[in-house]
Coordinates of C-alpha atoms in Angstrom, one line a residue:
X1 CA 99.4 67.8 105.4
X2 CA 96.9 69.8 107.5
X3 CA 94.9 72.4 105.7
X4 CA 91.8 74.6 106.2
X5 CA 88.9 74.6 103.7
X6 CA 85.2 75.2 104.1
X7 CA 81.8 73.5 103.6
X8 CA 79.9 75.1 100.7
X9 CA 76.2 75.9 100.7
X10 CA 75.8 75.9 104.5
X11 CA 73.8 78.9 105.8
X12 CA 74.0 79.8 109.5
X13 CA 75.4 82.7 111.5
X14 CA 78.8 81.9 109.9
X15 CA 78.1 81.1 106.3
X16 CA 80.0 78.1 104.8
X17 CA 81.9 77.1 108.0
X18 CA 85.6 76.2 108.0
X19 CA 86.8 72.7 108.2
X20 CA 90.2 71.0 108.7
X21 CA 91.2 68.6 106.0
X22 CA 94.1 66.3 105.3
X23 CA 95.6 66.6 101.8
X24 CA 98.7 65.4 100.0
X25 CA 101.6 67.8 99.6
X26 CA 101.2 69.6 96.3
X27 CA 103.1 68.5 93.2
X28 CA 105.4 71.2 91.8
X29 CA 105.2 72.8 88.3
X30 CA 108.6 73.5 86.7
X31 CA 108.7 77.2 88.0
X32 CA 107.2 76.3 91.5
X33 CA 108.7 76.3 94.9
X34 CA 107.3 74.4 97.8
X35 CA 107.0 76.5 100.9
X36 CA 106.6 75.4 104.5
X37 CA 104.1 78.0 105.7
X38 CA 105.1 79.8 108.9
X39 CA 102.7 82.8 109.0
X40 CA 99.6 84.0 107.2
X41 CA 97.3 87.0 107.1
X42 CA 93.6 87.1 106.4
X43 CA 92.1 89.3 103.6
X44 CA 88.6 90.1 102.4
X45 CA 89.2 87.7 99.4
X46 CA 89.4 84.8 101.9
X47 CA 85.9 85.6 103.2
X48 CA 84.6 86.1 99.6
X49 CA 85.8 82.7 98.5
X50 CA 84.4 81.0 101.6
X51 CA 81.0 82.7 101.2
X52 CA 80.8 81.8 97.5
X53 CA 81.0 85.3 96.3
X54 CA 83.9 84.1 94.2
X55 CA 82.7 80.8 92.8
X56 CA 84.8 77.7 93.2
X57 CA 84.2 74.2 91.7
X58 CA 86.3 72.2 94.2
X59 CA 87.2 71.9 97.8
X60 CA 89.5 74.9 98.2
X61 CA 92.4 75.6 100.6
X62 CA 91.9 79.2 101.6
X63 CA 94.5 81.9 102.3
X64 CA 96.3 84.4 100.1
X65 CA 99.2 85.9 102.1
X66 CA 102.1 83.9 103.5
X67 CA 105.6 83.9 104.8
X68 CA 107.6 80.6 104.9
X69 CA 110.7 78.6 104.1
X70 CA 111.4 77.0 100.8
X71 CA 111.8 73.2 101.2
X72 CA 111.8 72.1 97.6
X73 CA 112.2 73.7 94.1
X74 CA 110.9 72.9 90.7
X75 CA 113.2 71.8 87.9
X76 CA 113.3 75.2 86.2
X77 CA 113.4 77.5 89.2
X78 CA 116.0 80.2 88.7
X79 CA 115.9 82.7 91.5
X80 CA 115.4 80.7 94.8
X81 CA 116.9 77.8 96.7
X82 CA 116.0 75.5 99.5
X83 CA 116.2 77.4 102.8
X84 CA 115.2 80.8 101.5
X85 CA 112.7 82.7 103.6
X86 CA 110.1 84.2 101.2
X87 CA 106.8 86.1 101.2
X88 CA 104.0 86.2 98.6
X89 CA 100.2 86.5 98.0
X90 CA 99.8 83.5 95.7
X91 CA 97.4 82.8 92.9
X92 CA 93.6 82.9 93.3
X93 CA 93.2 79.8 91.0
X94 CA 95.4 77.6 93.1
X95 CA 95.3 76.3 96.7
X96 CA 96.1 78.9 99.3
X97 CA 98.3 79.4 102.3
X98 CA 96.0 78.0 105.0
X99 CA 98.0 74.8 104.8
X100 CA 101.3 73.4 106.2
X101 CA 102.8 73.4 102.7
X102 CA 102.0 75.5 99.6
X103 CA 103.2 75.4 96.0
X104 CA 103.7 78.8 94.5
X105 CA 105.3 80.2 91.3
X106 CA 108.7 81.7 91.9
X107 CA 107.8 84.7 89.6
X108 CA 105.3 86.1 92.2
X109 CA 107.4 85.7 95.4
X110 CA 110.5 87.4 96.8
X111 CA 112.8 87.1 99.8
X112 CA 111.0 88.4 102.9
X113 CA 112.3 91.5 104.8
X114 CA 115.3 90.7 107.1
X115 CA 114.4 93.1 109.9
X116 CA 110.9 92.1 110.9
X117 CA 109.3 88.9 112.2
X118 CA 107.4 86.4 110.1
X119 CA 104.1 87.7 111.6
X120 CA 104.9 91.3 110.7
X121 CA 105.9 90.3 107.2
X122 CA 102.8 88.2 106.6
X123 CA 100.6 91.3 107.0
X124 CA 102.0 92.9 103.8
X125 CA 102.2 91.0 100.5
X126 CA 98.7 91.1 99.1
X127 CA 97.9 94.6 100.2
X128 CA 101.3 95.9 99.1
X129 CA 101.0 94.4 95.7
X130 CA 97.5 95.8 95.4
X131 CA 98.5 99.3 96.5
X132 CA 101.7 99.3 94.4
X133 CA 99.9 98.3 91.2
X134 CA 97.2 100.9 91.7
X135 CA 99.7 103.7 92.5
X136 CA 102.5 103.0 90.1
X137 CA 101.0 100.8 87.4
X138 CA 97.4 102.0 87.0
X139 CA 97.9 105.7 88.1
X140 CA 101.6 105.8 86.9
X141 CA 102.5 108.2 89.7
X142 CA 106.1 109.3 89.7
X143 CA 108.3 110.8 92.4
X144 CA 108.3 114.1 90.6
X145 CA 104.5 114.6 90.6
X146 CA 102.7 116.9 93.0
X147 CA 99.1 117.3 93.9
X148 CA 96.6 115.5 96.1
X149 CA 95.4 111.9 96.4
X150 CA 92.3 110.8 98.2
X151 CA 92.3 107.3 99.8
X152 CA 88.8 106.2 100.7
X153 CA 89.1 103.6 103.5
X154 CA 92.6 104.6 104.7
X155 CA 92.6 102.4 107.8
X156 CA 92.1 99.0 106.0
X157 CA 94.9 96.8 104.9
X158 CA 95.3 98.3 101.5
X159 CA 94.8 101.9 102.6
X160 CA 97.4 101.4 105.4
X161 CA 100.2 100.4 103.0
X162 CA 99.1 102.8 100.2
X163 CA 99.6 105.7 102.6
X164 CA 103.1 104.6 103.4
X165 CA 104.1 103.8 99.8
X166 CA 103.0 107.3 98.8
X167 CA 105.0 109.0 101.6
X168 CA 108.1 106.8 100.9
X169 CA 108.1 107.2 97.1
X170 CA 106.2 110.3 96.1
X171 CA 105.6 114.0 96.9
X172 CA 101.8 113.7 96.8
X173 CA 99.7 115.1 99.6
X174 CA 97.7 112.2 101.1
X175 CA 94.1 112.7 102.2
X176 CA 92.7 109.6 103.9
X177 CA 89.2 108.8 105.1
X178 CA 88.2 107.1 108.4
X179 CA 85.2 107.3 110.6
X180 CA 86.4 106.5 114.2
X181 CA 89.0 108.1 116.5
X182 CA 91.1 104.9 116.7
X183 CA 91.3 104.6 112.9
X184 CA 92.0 108.3 112.6
X185 CA 95.0 107.9 114.9
X186 CA 96.1 104.8 113.0
X187 CA 96.2 106.5 109.6
X188 CA 97.9 109.6 111.0
X189 CA 100.6 107.4 112.5
X190 CA 101.2 105.9 109.0
X191 CA 101.8 109.4 107.5
X192 CA 98.5 110.7 106.1
X193 CA 98.7 114.5 105.7
X194 CA 94.9 115.0 106.3
X195 CA 92.2 112.7 107.6
X196 CA 88.5 113.3 106.8
X197 CA 85.3 111.4 107.8
X198 CA 83.8 109.2 105.1
X199 CA 80.4 109.3 106.8
X200 CA 80.2 113.1 106.0
X201 CA 80.4 115.1 102.7
X202 CA 83.9 114.5 101.3
X203 CA 84.0 117.4 99.0
X204 CA 82.9 119.9 101.7
X205 CA 85.6 118.6 104.0
X206 CA 88.3 118.9 101.3
X207 CA 87.2 122.4 100.5
X208 CA 87.2 123.4 104.2
X209 CA 90.8 122.4 104.3
X210 CA 91.5 124.7 101.4
X211 CA 93.0 121.9 99.4
X212 CA 93.0 121.5 95.6
X213 CA 90.8 118.9 94.0
X214 CA 92.5 115.5 94.2
X215 CA 94.1 114.3 90.9
X216 CA 93.7 110.7 92.1
X217 CA 91.1 108.9 94.1
X218 CA 91.8 105.4 95.4
X219 CA 88.5 103.8 96.6
X220 CA 89.2 100.7 98.7
X221 CA 85.6 99.8 99.8
X222 CA 81.9 100.8 99.5
X223 CA 82.6 102.5 96.2
X224 CA 79.0 102.5 95.2
X225 CA 78.1 104.9 98.1
X226 CA 80.7 107.4 97.1
X227 CA 80.4 107.6 93.3
X228 CA 78.4 110.9 93.2
X229 CA 80.8 112.5 95.6
X230 CA 83.9 111.3 93.7
X231 CA 82.5 112.7 90.4
X232 CA 82.1 116.1 92.2
X233 CA 85.4 116.2 94.0
X234 CA 88.0 114.7 91.6
X235 CA 90.0 117.0 89.4
X236 CA 89.3 117.2 85.7
X237 CA 91.4 114.6 83.8
X238 CA 92.0 112.8 87.1
X239 CA 92.2 109.1 87.7
X240 CA 90.0 106.8 89.9
X241 CA 90.9 103.2 90.9
X242 CA 88.7 100.8 92.8
X243 CA 89.3 97.4 94.2
X244 CA 86.0 96.4 95.7
X245 CA 82.9 94.8 93.9
X246 CA 80.0 97.3 93.8
X247 CA 76.8 95.7 92.6
X248 CA 76.2 98.6 90.2
X249 CA 78.8 101.0 88.9
X250 CA 77.8 103.7 86.4
X251 CA 80.9 105.1 84.6
X252 CA 79.0 107.7 82.5
X253 CA 79.1 110.5 85.1
X254 CA 82.9 110.6 84.8
X255 CA 82.9 111.3 81.1
X256 CA 82.4 115.1 81.5
X257 CA 85.7 115.4 83.4
X258 CA 87.5 112.9 81.2
X259 CA 88.2 110.7 84.2
X260 CA 90.1 107.4 83.6
X261 CA 88.7 104.5 85.7
X262 CA 90.9 101.6 86.7
X263 CA 89.8 98.4 88.3
X264 CA 92.6 96.6 90.1
X265 CA 93.0 93.0 90.9
X266 CA 96.4 91.9 92.1
X267 CA 95.7 88.3 91.0
X268 CA 95.5 89.3 87.3
X269 CA 99.2 88.7 86.6
X270 CA 99.3 85.3 88.3
X271 CA 95.9 84.1 87.0
X272 CA 96.7 84.8 83.4
X273 CA 100.5 84.4 83.5
X274 CA 100.9 87.8 81.8
X275 CA 104.1 88.7 80.1
X276 CA 105.0 90.9 83.1
X277 CA 104.1 88.4 85.8
X278 CA 107.6 88.7 87.3
X279 CA 106.8 92.3 88.1
X280 CA 105.2 91.0 91.3
X281 CA 108.5 89.4 92.4
X282 CA 110.3 92.6 91.7
X283 CA 107.9 94.9 93.5
X284 CA 107.8 92.6 96.5
X285 CA 111.6 92.8 96.7
X286 CA 111.5 96.6 96.6
X287 CA 108.8 96.6 99.3
X288 CA 111.1 94.3 101.4
X289 CA 113.9 96.8 101.0
X290 CA 111.7 99.7 102.0
X291 CA 110.8 97.8 105.1
X292 CA 114.4 97.0 105.9
X293 CA 115.4 100.7 105.3
X294 CA 112.7 101.7 107.8
X295 CA 110.8 103.7 105.2
X296 CA 107.6 101.7 105.7
X297 CA 106.4 99.4 108.5
X298 CA 104.2 96.4 108.9
X299 CA 100.5 97.0 109.1
X300 CA 100.0 94.1 111.5
X301 CA 97.3 95.0 114.0
X302 CA 96.3 91.7 115.6
X303 CA 98.1 88.3 115.9
X304 CA 95.4 85.7 116.7
X305 CA 97.9 82.9 117.4
X306 CA 97.9 79.4 115.8
X307 CA 96.5 78.6 112.3
X308 CA 93.5 76.6 113.3
X309 CA 89.7 76.7 112.6
X310 CA 88.8 78.7 115.8
X311 CA 91.3 81.5 115.2
X312 CA 90.6 81.6 111.4
X313 CA 86.9 81.9 112.0
X314 CA 87.5 84.7 114.4
X315 CA 89.7 86.4 111.8
X316 CA 87.0 86.0 109.1
X317 CA 84.3 87.4 111.4
X318 CA 86.5 90.5 112.2
X319 CA 87.0 91.1 108.4
X320 CA 83.3 90.7 107.7
X321 CA 82.4 93.2 110.5
X322 CA 84.0 96.0 108.4
X323 CA 85.5 97.4 111.6
X324 CA 89.0 96.0 111.5
X325 CA 92.1 98.1 111.0
X326 CA 95.4 97.1 109.6
X327 CA 95.9 93.3 109.2
X328 CA 95.1 90.2 111.1
X329 CA 97.9 87.5 111.3
X330 CA 98.2 83.9 112.4
X331 CA 101.3 81.8 112.9
X332 CA 102.2 78.1 112.6
X333 CA 100.0 75.0 112.9

C-alpha cells in the first residue's frame, strides 16, 4: 500500500521532508478493524512527529485523523462490521492515517456522521476528543453550571470545536481569543459570546466587558506567554487546562488561588489502553449525533485535494505558520 512517512535528521527550509513509501497492509490485533482511508486532516501533532519533537525509533506513517470504510475486522471485534463508515484519531504509538489502509482499535472509533461529507467529518475527531476530554472529563463541566470560560486560541482546530461543544451542551458564557479580523469573524460564527485580542492584556479586556472572572481557562497554544495573565484573571478555585508543550511551566503561582491544573493528551487512553478506553468511541458517537442534529458543524476550512507529498507538505507548512484557522483536510490517494 502507499503511505507517507518522512526522512529524519534532515535540516532544510522544511525540516525532515516527507517521502512516499510502499508498505504491506497492517496485520490486525484481535480488537482491530482495517480501514480503507478516504479522508484525513492534519494536526500540529503530525508536524511535531515529523520534526522530531515527539521522538520516534522507526519509520513512521504520519496522520492522526481519518474517515474511511472498514474492509476487515479482527477476531474479537464486537461493535463494527465490514462496510461501516467510521471516523477516529488513532493511536500515537501506531502507524497513522496517511496511508491507503490503517489498522485501528475498535474501542477508539465510531460511525461517522451521516449528514456531512467525508472531508467535513475528517476535520473533527482529534480536536473533538481533545476538547471533549478537557471540558467534560478534566473540568467536569455540566449542563447546569453557569459562569465564564476563556478559550485562548479560539480559532484553531481545538478552540473551534470547543466553542461549539460548550454552546451545544452547557450554559457557560464563552470568551474566545483571536488576533485577526478573519479569525474573529470565524469564532463569532461558531458561537463565541465575546471575542478578545490575545496580543493585548486579557484581564483588562475582560474587565472592560464587565464580565466575572472566568472559572475555567482552556489554553490551546503559547501557554507560556499567558501564565502571568491567567494567574491574575482566573477565578479563585478555578480550573486551567493546557494542551501545548511549553518549555517551562511554573505551577507555583496558581497555589494562592487553589487553581487545579490539567494537562490534556487525547492519546492517553489509546496509548495506555486505560480501563475507560472505550469512552473515546462513545464520545465520538455523541459528537456524530450532535453533527447530525445540526447542533455543531464541521471546522473544515481548507480542502487541499489528494493525499500526496506536495499537498501534505503544504498542509504542514500552514500548520507551522501558526496562522491557520479551523482544519485542513485531504481526500483519497
